[in-house]
């Protein structure tokens, strides 16, 4: 196979600051073994998130200069609105400063005590906003999605039978909306098939429940549909995206993902009454409806990024560059969620460190070791992020213990990625000596951002 090269040249560079292993021992201890508390300057390869970390294109930077900063009715807003509308065909498009602001608005209006929001898998901020609004989130991931080593094309699908059963059990009046995350970030960046989206949307229609999409990585999901689902081989990503959104009544979006923007997001929907309520809350919390917490220049960057992300040369390189890490890990049998997803490699910490129990946070321990070994920063998606305590204070563990290595868009080259694979393999070779952690400080919601740990 011919090498798939980065479909861009580099015009502006940012230096990487190298550290030694001895320095990293101190850095990690000073950060209480929490990667979120490490200073960026002390990280060699930063795979903490693909959110807001994209390299913008020269066109986007040109758009930044063109940004119209008028408070009301700016040109940049209309360019943004037109682009979002061409992809989603939604009637009401509401800019926000990032994905969770869209969630905060949507769920504080539709949520409340006794309400349930059903999903394939809710992302951490989505679940937190649902719970903050007094409601409950229910994840109904398909069985394939729960088996990390199983190769299957659409492991992000929602379990359709469970969806209908849950609607009947909880009662239609208690389910304000169903929201499907594409690709499924917390479940390995796995895609959702068009057939699954269509079927879920039909079930929602049957019960008159609005169907939403958490669209952060819609383009990556559409590329998987093109590659893996019959009937989409010859369609453009734009056409596939249009069909995907045609099944939805609304969507939330973080433009920090598949829009190559460093900040931004939106909320879109067809229901006028709901849109009015959202806009009113937007004015109080984010800003006037034609800028919603963003500068005009951000709206420009998003509008341009949304078009660039649907280019197939880019998506081919993007998806292949993630798969490439997986291929390297396979050479020594490092366990990870297979097949690789859209934006990240998810190491299976439970299988990587089988001697560390969930209440000693194997994912967090693995993150620490990757940093010590090579200055690589990833994030735990496991019991630190999603664990709870029962009435007796015993840990209720998360279904999977993962370490996500998210690849920023258009930022790192192949040799950076080769280095990351080498670091993972080195840690894998000495895995038996790795010890777990205990938590010494935590907050009730989204504790992973600020929790402090000690090595056992
Ligand atoms: C990042 C993300 C969000 C939240 O977006 P922010 O811009 O970080 O607030 C919501 N859902 C998913 C699936 C995400 O990946």
mmCIF file with all atom_site columns, N, CA, C and O in Angstrom, residues 4 7 217-224 226-227 236-238 240-241 258 260 306-322 341-342 409-410:
data_model
loop_
_atom_site.group_PDB
_atom_site.id
_atom_site.type_symbol
_atom_site.label_atom_id
_atom_site.label_alt_id
_atom_site.label_comp_id
_atom_site.label_asym_id
_atom_site.label_entity_id
_atom_site.label_seq_id
_atom_site.pdbx_PDB_ins_code
_atom_site.Cartn_x
_atom_site.Cartn_y
_atom_site.Cartn_z
_atom_site.occupancy
_atom_site.B_iso_or_equiv
_atom_site.pdbx_formal_charge
_atom_site.auth_seq_id
_atom_site.auth_comp_id
_atom_site.auth_asym_id
_atom_site.auth_atom_id
_atom_site.pdbx_PDB_model_num
ATOM 1   N N  . UNK A 1 4   ? 0.085   6.996  2.885  1.00 0.00 ? 4   UNK A N  1
ATOM 2   C CA . UNK A 1 4   ? -0.869  8.114  2.848  1.00 0.00 ? 4   UNK A CA 1
ATOM 3   C C  . UNK A 1 4   ? -0.201  9.286  3.551  1.00 0.00 ? 4   UNK A C  1
ATOM 4   O O  . UNK A 1 4   ? 0.128   9.191  4.740  1.00 0.00 ? 4   UNK A O  1
ATOM 5   N N  . UNK A 1 7   ? -2.122  15.637 4.095  1.00 0.00 ? 7   UNK A N  1
ATOM 6   C CA . UNK A 1 7   ? -2.559  16.447 2.958  1.00 0.00 ? 7   UNK A CA 1
ATOM 7   C C  . UNK A 1 7   ? -2.420  17.950 3.230  1.00 0.00 ? 7   UNK A C  1
ATOM 8   O O  . UNK A 1 7   ? -3.344  18.720 3.023  1.00 0.00 ? 7   UNK A O  1
ATOM 9   N N  . UNK A 1 217 ? -18.310 14.990 16.054 1.00 0.00 ? 217 UNK A N  1
ATOM 10  C CA . UNK A 1 217 ? -17.424 14.357 15.061 1.00 0.00 ? 217 UNK A CA 1
ATOM 11  C C  . UNK A 1 217 ? -18.228 13.789 13.899 1.00 0.00 ? 217 UNK A C  1
ATOM 12  O O  . UNK A 1 217 ? -18.027 12.655 13.469 1.00 0.00 ? 217 UNK A O  1
ATOM 13  N N  . UNK A 1 218 ? -19.140 14.592 13.406 1.00 0.00 ? 218 UNK A N  1
ATOM 14  C CA . UNK A 1 218 ? -20.053 14.122 12.344 1.00 0.00 ? 218 UNK A CA 1
ATOM 15  C C  . UNK A 1 218 ? -19.290 13.720 11.078 1.00 0.00 ? 218 UNK A C  1
ATOM 16  O O  . UNK A 1 218 ? -19.637 12.740 10.418 1.00 0.00 ? 218 UNK A O  1
ATOM 17  N N  . UNK A 1 219 ? -18.232 14.461 10.734 1.00 0.00 ? 219 UNK A N  1
ATOM 18  C CA . UNK A 1 219 ? -17.539 14.184 9.466  1.00 0.00 ? 219 UNK A CA 1
ATOM 19  C C  . UNK A 1 219 ? -16.767 12.866 9.560  1.00 0.00 ? 219 UNK A C  1
ATOM 20  O O  . UNK A 1 219 ? -16.779 12.066 8.617  1.00 0.00 ? 219 UNK A O  1
ATOM 21  N N  . UNK A 1 220 ? -16.109 12.646 10.709 1.00 0.00 ? 220 UNK A N  1
ATOM 22  C CA . UNK A 1 220 ? -15.407 11.369 10.899 1.00 0.00 ? 220 UNK A CA 1
ATOM 23  C C  . UNK A 1 220 ? -16.418 10.224 10.836 1.00 0.00 ? 220 UNK A C  1
ATOM 24  O O  . UNK A 1 220 ? -16.172 9.187  10.209 1.00 0.00 ? 220 UNK A O  1
ATOM 25  N N  . UNK A 1 221 ? -17.576 10.406 11.467 1.00 0.00 ? 221 UNK A N  1
ATOM 26  C CA . UNK A 1 221 ? -18.610 9.356  11.423 1.00 0.00 ? 221 UNK A CA 1
ATOM 27  C C  . UNK A 1 221 ? -19.074 9.109  9.979  1.00 0.00 ? 221 UNK A C  1
ATOM 28  O O  . UNK A 1 221 ? -19.245 7.967  9.565  1.00 0.00 ? 221 UNK A O  1
ATOM 29  N N  . UNK A 1 222 ? -19.258 10.185 9.238  1.00 0.00 ? 222 UNK A N  1
ATOM 30  C CA . UNK A 1 222 ? -19.732 10.042 7.853  1.00 0.00 ? 222 UNK A CA 1
ATOM 31  C C  . UNK A 1 222 ? -18.688 9.322  6.991  1.00 0.00 ? 222 UNK A C  1
ATOM 32  O O  . UNK A 1 222 ? -19.044 8.559  6.090  1.00 0.00 ? 222 UNK A O  1
ATOM 33  N N  . UNK A 1 223 ? -17.419 9.551  7.272  1.00 0.00 ? 223 UNK A N  1
ATOM 34  C CA . UNK A 1 223 ? -16.376 8.852  6.521  1.00 0.00 ? 223 UNK A CA 1
ATOM 35  C C  . UNK A 1 223 ? -16.442 7.345  6.794  1.00 0.00 ? 223 UNK A C  1
ATOM 36  O O  . UNK A 1 223 ? -16.319 6.528  5.882  1.00 0.00 ? 223 UNK A O  1
ATOM 37  N N  . UNK A 1 224 ? -16.664 6.961  8.040  1.00 0.00 ? 224 UNK A N  1
ATOM 38  C CA . UNK A 1 224 ? -16.818 5.533  8.365  1.00 0.00 ? 224 UNK A CA 1
ATOM 39  C C  . UNK A 1 224 ? -18.042 4.953  7.646  1.00 0.00 ? 224 UNK A C  1
ATOM 40  O O  . UNK A 1 224 ? -18.010 3.818  7.178  1.00 0.00 ? 224 UNK A O  1
ATOM 41  N N  . UNK A 1 226 ? -19.247 5.927  4.826  1.00 0.00 ? 226 UNK A N  1
ATOM 42  C CA . UNK A 1 226 ? -18.849 5.766  3.425  1.00 0.00 ? 226 UNK A CA 1
ATOM 43  C C  . UNK A 1 226 ? -17.991 4.513  3.232  1.00 0.00 ? 226 UNK A C  1
ATOM 44  O O  . UNK A 1 226 ? -18.159 3.784  2.254  1.00 0.00 ? 226 UNK A O  1
ATOM 45  N N  . UNK A 1 227 ? -17.074 4.266  4.166  1.00 0.00 ? 227 UNK A N  1
ATOM 46  C CA . UNK A 1 227 ? -16.176 3.118  4.050  1.00 0.00 ? 227 UNK A CA 1
ATOM 47  C C  . UNK A 1 227 ? -16.866 1.792  4.336  1.00 0.00 ? 227 UNK A C  1
ATOM 48  O O  . UNK A 1 227 ? -16.536 0.786  3.746  1.00 0.00 ? 227 UNK A O  1
ATOM 49  N N  . UNK A 1 236 ? -20.786 11.632 -1.564 1.00 0.00 ? 236 UNK A N  1
ATOM 50  C CA . UNK A 1 236 ? -19.799 12.522 -0.950 1.00 0.00 ? 236 UNK A CA 1
ATOM 51  C C  . UNK A 1 236 ? -20.080 12.599 0.551  1.00 0.00 ? 236 UNK A C  1
ATOM 52  O O  . UNK A 1 236 ? -21.195 12.289 1.002  1.00 0.00 ? 236 UNK A O  1
ATOM 53  N N  . UNK A 1 237 ? -19.065 13.050 1.310  1.00 0.00 ? 237 UNK A N  1
ATOM 54  C CA . UNK A 1 237 ? -19.244 13.192 2.753  1.00 0.00 ? 237 UNK A CA 1
ATOM 55  C C  . UNK A 1 237 ? -20.349 14.222 3.032  1.00 0.00 ? 237 UNK A C  1
ATOM 56  O O  . UNK A 1 237 ? -21.161 14.052 3.941  1.00 0.00 ? 237 UNK A O  1
ATOM 57  N N  . UNK A 1 238 ? -20.403 15.246 2.211  1.00 0.00 ? 238 UNK A N  1
ATOM 58  C CA . UNK A 1 238 ? -21.430 16.278 2.367  1.00 0.00 ? 238 UNK A CA 1
ATOM 59  C C  . UNK A 1 238 ? -22.831 15.662 2.224  1.00 0.00 ? 238 UNK A C  1
ATOM 60  O O  . UNK A 1 238 ? -23.727 15.905 3.045  1.00 0.00 ? 238 UNK A O  1
ATOM 61  N N  . UNK A 1 240 ? -23.632 12.506 2.647  1.00 0.00 ? 240 UNK A N  1
ATOM 62  C CA . UNK A 1 240 ? -23.884 11.583 3.757  1.00 0.00 ? 240 UNK A CA 1
ATOM 63  C C  . UNK A 1 240 ? -24.259 12.374 5.011  1.00 0.00 ? 240 UNK A C  1
ATOM 64  O O  . UNK A 1 240 ? -25.190 12.019 5.736  1.00 0.00 ? 240 UNK A O  1
ATOM 65  N N  . UNK A 1 241 ? -23.548 13.484 5.226  1.00 0.00 ? 241 UNK A N  1
ATOM 66  C CA . UNK A 1 241 ? -23.843 14.322 6.400  1.00 0.00 ? 241 UNK A CA 1
ATOM 67  C C  . UNK A 1 241 ? -25.266 14.880 6.310  1.00 0.00 ? 241 UNK A C  1
ATOM 68  O O  . UNK A 1 241 ? -26.008 14.882 7.293  1.00 0.00 ? 241 UNK A O  1
ATOM 69  N N  . UNK A 1 258 ? -14.823 18.630 15.008 1.00 0.00 ? 258 UNK A N  1
ATOM 70  C CA . UNK A 1 258 ? -14.854 18.580 13.545 1.00 0.00 ? 258 UNK A CA 1
ATOM 71  C C  . UNK A 1 258 ? -15.193 19.919 12.884 1.00 0.00 ? 258 UNK A C  1
ATOM 72  O O  . UNK A 1 258 ? -15.924 19.961 11.901 1.00 0.00 ? 258 UNK A O  1
ATOM 73  N N  . UNK A 1 260 ? -12.407 22.267 13.215 1.00 0.00 ? 260 UNK A N  1
ATOM 74  C CA . UNK A 1 260 ? -11.037 22.797 13.262 1.00 0.00 ? 260 UNK A CA 1
ATOM 75  C C  . UNK A 1 260 ? -10.941 24.150 13.944 1.00 0.00 ? 260 UNK A C  1
ATOM 76  O O  . UNK A 1 260 ? -10.026 24.925 13.640 1.00 0.00 ? 260 UNK A O  1
ATOM 77  N N  . UNK A 1 306 ? -15.838 23.827 8.860  1.00 0.00 ? 306 UNK A N  1
ATOM 78  C CA . UNK A 1 306 ? -16.889 22.832 8.593  1.00 0.00 ? 306 UNK A CA 1
ATOM 79  C C  . UNK A 1 306 ? -16.836 22.330 7.150  1.00 0.00 ? 306 UNK A C  1
ATOM 80  O O  . UNK A 1 306 ? -17.175 21.191 6.879  1.00 0.00 ? 306 UNK A O  1
ATOM 81  N N  . UNK A 1 307 ? -16.415 23.191 6.246  1.00 0.00 ? 307 UNK A N  1
ATOM 82  C CA . UNK A 1 307 ? -16.293 22.749 4.844  1.00 0.00 ? 307 UNK A CA 1
ATOM 83  C C  . UNK A 1 307 ? -15.023 21.928 4.659  1.00 0.00 ? 307 UNK A C  1
ATOM 84  O O  . UNK A 1 307 ? -15.034 20.894 3.999  1.00 0.00 ? 307 UNK A O  1
ATOM 85  N N  . UNK A 1 308 ? -13.928 22.391 5.260  1.00 0.00 ? 308 UNK A N  1
ATOM 86  C CA . UNK A 1 308 ? -12.648 21.667 5.095  1.00 0.00 ? 308 UNK A CA 1
ATOM 87  C C  . UNK A 1 308 ? -12.706 20.255 5.674  1.00 0.00 ? 308 UNK A C  1
ATOM 88  O O  . UNK A 1 308 ? -12.087 19.338 5.136  1.00 0.00 ? 308 UNK A O  1
ATOM 89  N N  . UNK A 1 309 ? -13.457 20.097 6.765  1.00 0.00 ? 309 UNK A N  1
ATOM 90  C CA . UNK A 1 309 ? -13.465 18.789 7.438  1.00 0.00 ? 309 UNK A CA 1
ATOM 91  C C  . UNK A 1 309 ? -14.165 17.719 6.596  1.00 0.00 ? 309 UNK A C  1
ATOM 92  O O  . UNK A 1 309 ? -13.950 16.530 6.803  1.00 0.00 ? 309 UNK A O  1
ATOM 93  N N  . UNK A 1 310 ? -14.946 18.141 5.653  1.00 0.00 ? 310 UNK A N  1
ATOM 94  C CA . UNK A 1 310 ? -15.658 17.154 4.819  1.00 0.00 ? 310 UNK A CA 1
ATOM 95  C C  . UNK A 1 310 ? -14.855 16.756 3.570  1.00 0.00 ? 310 UNK A C  1
ATOM 96  O O  . UNK A 1 310 ? -15.318 15.956 2.782  1.00 0.00 ? 310 UNK A O  1
ATOM 97  N N  . UNK A 1 311 ? -13.639 17.311 3.424  1.00 0.00 ? 311 UNK A N  1
ATOM 98  C CA . UNK A 1 311 ? -12.800 16.928 2.275  1.00 0.00 ? 311 UNK A CA 1
ATOM 99  C C  . UNK A 1 311 ? -12.269 15.512 2.472  1.00 0.00 ? 311 UNK A C  1
ATOM 100 O O  . UNK A 1 311 ? -11.712 15.179 3.518  1.00 0.00 ? 311 UNK A O  1
ATOM 101 N N  . UNK A 1 312 ? -12.422 14.698 1.451  1.00 0.00 ? 312 UNK A N  1
ATOM 102 C CA . UNK A 1 312 ? -12.080 13.282 1.627  1.00 0.00 ? 312 UNK A CA 1
ATOM 103 C C  . UNK A 1 312 ? -10.606 12.995 1.794  1.00 0.00 ? 312 UNK A C  1
ATOM 104 O O  . UNK A 1 312 ? -10.227 12.068 2.508  1.00 0.00 ? 312 UNK A O  1
ATOM 105 N N  . UNK A 1 313 ? -9.738  13.776 1.150  1.00 0.00 ? 313 UNK A N  1
ATOM 106 C CA . UNK A 1 313 ? -8.296  13.564 1.321  1.00 0.00 ? 313 UNK A CA 1
ATOM 107 C C  . UNK A 1 313 ? -7.922  13.745 2.786  1.00 0.00 ? 313 UNK A C  1
ATOM 108 O O  . UNK A 1 313 ? -7.090  13.027 3.325  1.00 0.00 ? 313 UNK A O  1
ATOM 109 N N  . UNK A 1 314 ? -8.549  14.736 3.392  1.00 0.00 ? 314 UNK A N  1
ATOM 110 C CA . UNK A 1 314 ? -8.290  14.968 4.805  1.00 0.00 ? 314 UNK A CA 1
ATOM 111 C C  . UNK A 1 314 ? -8.785  13.793 5.645  1.00 0.00 ? 314 UNK A C  1
ATOM 112 O O  . UNK A 1 314 ? -8.057  13.248 6.472  1.00 0.00 ? 314 UNK A O  1
ATOM 113 N N  . UNK A 1 315 ? -10.025 13.376 5.434  1.00 0.00 ? 315 UNK A N  1
ATOM 114 C CA . UNK A 1 315 ? -10.612 12.317 6.271  1.00 0.00 ? 315 UNK A CA 1
ATOM 115 C C  . UNK A 1 315 ? -9.877  10.990 6.101  1.00 0.00 ? 315 UNK A C  1
ATOM 116 O O  . UNK A 1 315 ? -9.688  10.241 7.057  1.00 0.00 ? 315 UNK A O  1
ATOM 117 N N  . UNK A 1 316 ? -9.437  10.737 4.870  1.00 0.00 ? 316 UNK A N  1
ATOM 118 C CA . UNK A 1 316 ? -8.699  9.506  4.607  1.00 0.00 ? 316 UNK A CA 1
ATOM 119 C C  . UNK A 1 316 ? -7.402  9.495  5.423  1.00 0.00 ? 316 UNK A C  1
ATOM 120 O O  . UNK A 1 316 ? -7.065  8.518  6.089  1.00 0.00 ? 316 UNK A O  1
ATOM 121 N N  . UNK A 1 317 ? -6.687  10.607 5.380  1.00 0.00 ? 317 UNK A N  1
ATOM 122 C CA . UNK A 1 317 ? -5.450  10.755 6.158  1.00 0.00 ? 317 UNK A CA 1
ATOM 123 C C  . UNK A 1 317 ? -5.745  10.673 7.651  1.00 0.00 ? 317 UNK A C  1
ATOM 124 O O  . UNK A 1 317 ? -5.053  10.005 8.414  1.00 0.00 ? 317 UNK A O  1
ATOM 125 N N  . UNK A 1 318 ? -6.808  11.338 8.070  1.00 0.00 ? 318 UNK A N  1
ATOM 126 C CA . UNK A 1 318 ? -7.161  11.413 9.488  1.00 0.00 ? 318 UNK A CA 1
ATOM 127 C C  . UNK A 1 318 ? -7.444  10.010 10.055 1.00 0.00 ? 318 UNK A C  1
ATOM 128 O O  . UNK A 1 318 ? -6.866  9.612  11.068 1.00 0.00 ? 318 UNK A O  1
ATOM 129 N N  . UNK A 1 319 ? -8.322  9.285  9.404  1.00 0.00 ? 319 UNK A N  1
ATOM 130 C CA . UNK A 1 319 ? -8.726  7.974  9.909  1.00 0.00 ? 319 UNK A CA 1
ATOM 131 C C  . UNK A 1 319 ? -7.547  6.998  9.819  1.00 0.00 ? 319 UNK A C  1
ATOM 132 O O  . UNK A 1 319 ? -7.315  6.198  10.713 1.00 0.00 ? 319 UNK A O  1
ATOM 133 N N  . UNK A 1 320 ? -6.764  7.093  8.724  1.00 0.00 ? 320 UNK A N  1
ATOM 134 C CA . UNK A 1 320 ? -5.613  6.206  8.573  1.00 0.00 ? 320 UNK A CA 1
ATOM 135 C C  . UNK A 1 320 ? -4.552  6.480  9.641  1.00 0.00 ? 320 UNK A C  1
ATOM 136 O O  . UNK A 1 320 ? -3.901  5.557  10.141 1.00 0.00 ? 320 UNK A O  1
ATOM 137 N N  . UNK A 1 321 ? -4.375  7.752  10.003 1.00 0.00 ? 321 UNK A N  1
ATOM 138 C CA . UNK A 1 321 ? -3.318  8.071  10.962 1.00 0.00 ? 321 UNK A CA 1
ATOM 139 C C  . UNK A 1 321 ? -3.642  7.487  12.342 1.00 0.00 ? 321 UNK A C  1
ATOM 140 O O  . UNK A 1 321 ? -2.735  7.172  13.110 1.00 0.00 ? 321 UNK A O  1
ATOM 141 N N  . UNK A 1 322 ? -4.896  7.311  12.648 1.00 0.00 ? 322 UNK A N  1
ATOM 142 C CA . UNK A 1 322 ? -5.283  6.693  13.926 1.00 0.00 ? 322 UNK A CA 1
ATOM 143 C C  . UNK A 1 322 ? -5.063  5.176  13.824 1.00 0.00 ? 322 UNK A C  1
ATOM 144 O O  . UNK A 1 322 ? -4.505  4.540  14.725 1.00 0.00 ? 322 UNK A O  1
ATOM 145 N N  . UNK A 1 341 ? -10.932 4.007  16.315 1.00 0.00 ? 341 UNK A N  1
ATOM 146 C CA . UNK A 1 341 ? -12.041 4.894  15.978 1.00 0.00 ? 341 UNK A CA 1
ATOM 147 C C  . UNK A 1 341 ? -11.572 6.100  15.184 1.00 0.00 ? 341 UNK A C  1
ATOM 148 O O  . UNK A 1 341 ? -10.552 6.059  14.500 1.00 0.00 ? 341 UNK A O  1
ATOM 149 N N  . UNK A 1 342 ? -12.323 7.183  15.309 1.00 0.00 ? 342 UNK A N  1
ATOM 150 C CA . UNK A 1 342 ? -12.105 8.334  14.451 1.00 0.00 ? 342 UNK A CA 1
ATOM 151 C C  . UNK A 1 342 ? -11.042 9.313  14.902 1.00 0.00 ? 342 UNK A C  1
ATOM 152 O O  . UNK A 1 342 ? -10.354 9.913  14.085 1.00 0.00 ? 342 UNK A O  1
ATOM 153 N N  . UNK A 1 409 ? -6.116  17.532 15.411 1.00 0.00 ? 409 UNK A N  1
ATOM 154 C CA . UNK A 1 409 ? -6.248  17.522 13.951 1.00 0.00 ? 409 UNK A CA 1
ATOM 155 C C  . UNK A 1 409 ? -5.158  18.365 13.277 1.00 0.00 ? 409 UNK A C  1
ATOM 156 O O  . UNK A 1 409 ? -4.968  19.524 13.610 1.00 0.00 ? 409 UNK A O  1
ATOM 157 N N  . UNK A 1 410 ? -4.452  17.759 12.341 1.00 0.00 ? 410 UNK A N  1
ATOM 158 C CA . UNK A 1 410 ? -3.450  18.419 11.488 1.00 0.00 ? 410 UNK A CA 1
ATOM 159 C C  . UNK A 1 410 ? -2.246  18.970 12.281 1.00 0.00 ? 410 UNK A C  1
ATOM 160 O O  . UNK A 1 410 ? -1.589  19.904 11.841 1.00 0.00 ? 410 UNK A O  1
#
